[in-house]
Short mmCIF file of C-alpha atoms in Angstrom, two decimals:
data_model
loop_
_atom_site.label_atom_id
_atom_site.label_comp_id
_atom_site.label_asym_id
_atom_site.label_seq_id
_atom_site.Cartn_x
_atom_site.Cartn_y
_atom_site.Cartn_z
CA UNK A 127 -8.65 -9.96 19.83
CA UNK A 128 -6.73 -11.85 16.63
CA UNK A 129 -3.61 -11.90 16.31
CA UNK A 130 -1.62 -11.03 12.83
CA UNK A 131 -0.72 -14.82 12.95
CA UNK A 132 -4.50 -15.67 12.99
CA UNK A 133 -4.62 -14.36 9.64
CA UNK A 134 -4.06 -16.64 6.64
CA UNK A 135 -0.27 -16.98 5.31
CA UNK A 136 0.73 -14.99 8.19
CA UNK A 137 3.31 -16.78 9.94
CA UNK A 138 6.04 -15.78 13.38
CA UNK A 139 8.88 -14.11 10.97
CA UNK A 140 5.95 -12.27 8.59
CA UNK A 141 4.32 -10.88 11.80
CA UNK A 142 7.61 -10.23 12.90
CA UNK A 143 8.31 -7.91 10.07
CA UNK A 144 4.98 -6.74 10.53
CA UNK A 145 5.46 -5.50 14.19
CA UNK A 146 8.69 -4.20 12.85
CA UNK A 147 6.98 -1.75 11.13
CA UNK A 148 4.44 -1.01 13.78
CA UNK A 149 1.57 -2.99 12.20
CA UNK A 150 0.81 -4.99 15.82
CA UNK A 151 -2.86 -6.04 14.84
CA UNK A 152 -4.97 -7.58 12.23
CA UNK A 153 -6.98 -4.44 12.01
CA UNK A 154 -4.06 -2.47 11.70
CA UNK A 155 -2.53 -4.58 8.51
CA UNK A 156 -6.47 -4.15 6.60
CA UNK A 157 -6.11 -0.93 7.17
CA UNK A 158 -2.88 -0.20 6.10
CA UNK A 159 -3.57 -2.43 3.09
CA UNK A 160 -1.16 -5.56 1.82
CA UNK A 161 0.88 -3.22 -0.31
CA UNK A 162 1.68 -0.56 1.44
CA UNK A 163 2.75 -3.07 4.08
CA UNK A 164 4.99 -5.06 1.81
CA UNK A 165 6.51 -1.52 0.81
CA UNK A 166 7.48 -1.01 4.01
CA UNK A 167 8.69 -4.33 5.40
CA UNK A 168 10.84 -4.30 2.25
CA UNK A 169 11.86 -0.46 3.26
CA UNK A 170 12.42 -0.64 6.65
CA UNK A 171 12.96 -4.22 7.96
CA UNK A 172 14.15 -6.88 4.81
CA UNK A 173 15.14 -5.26 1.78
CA UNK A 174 15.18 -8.74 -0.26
CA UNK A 175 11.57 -9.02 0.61
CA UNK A 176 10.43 -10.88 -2.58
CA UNK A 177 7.00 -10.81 -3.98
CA UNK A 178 5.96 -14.14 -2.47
CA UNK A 179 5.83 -11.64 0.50
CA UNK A 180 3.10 -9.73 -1.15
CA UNK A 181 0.94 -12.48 -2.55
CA UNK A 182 1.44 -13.83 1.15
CA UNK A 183 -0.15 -10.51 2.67
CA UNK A 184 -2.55 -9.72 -0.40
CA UNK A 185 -4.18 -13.11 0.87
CA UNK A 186 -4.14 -12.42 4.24
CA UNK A 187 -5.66 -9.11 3.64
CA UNK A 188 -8.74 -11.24 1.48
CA UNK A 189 -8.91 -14.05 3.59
CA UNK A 190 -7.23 -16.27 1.37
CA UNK A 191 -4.80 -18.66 1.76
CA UNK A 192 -1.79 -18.38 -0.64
CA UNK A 193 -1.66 -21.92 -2.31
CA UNK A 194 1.86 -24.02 -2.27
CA UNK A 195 1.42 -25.41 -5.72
CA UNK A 196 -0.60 -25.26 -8.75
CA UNK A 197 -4.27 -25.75 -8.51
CA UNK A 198 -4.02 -28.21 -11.61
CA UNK A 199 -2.20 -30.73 -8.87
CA UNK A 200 -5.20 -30.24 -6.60
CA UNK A 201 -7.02 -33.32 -6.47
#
């Protein structure tokens, strides 16, 4: 079984806020979708939830890690 924290950009205090608002599993969070999450972490658990929050979960949701800094610094 995964854990939310097996999920890309899904760290202890995100999963945290997660459980918070009874999301407990990966397949719980895809199902609920990354928006409707972030709605109601920011809702119910952390009202200054910021939108690095939701790019966070939109990329767990994918599969894709949310990038630190600009791709043009990539090398």
């Amino acid at each position: 079984m995964e854990r939310l924290t097996d999920l890309p950009n899904i760290g202890p205090k995100l999963a945290e806020n997660l459980e918070n608002i009874g999301v407990t599993t990966p397949e719980q969070f895809r199902a609920l979708g990354a928006g409707e999450a972030f709605l109601r972490v920011r809702a119910q658990v952390d009202p200054t939830a910021c939108l690095h929050q939701l790019e966070a979960l939109a990329g767990a949701a994918e599969g894709i890690k949310k990038r630190v800094c600009c791709p043009q610094r990539i090398k």
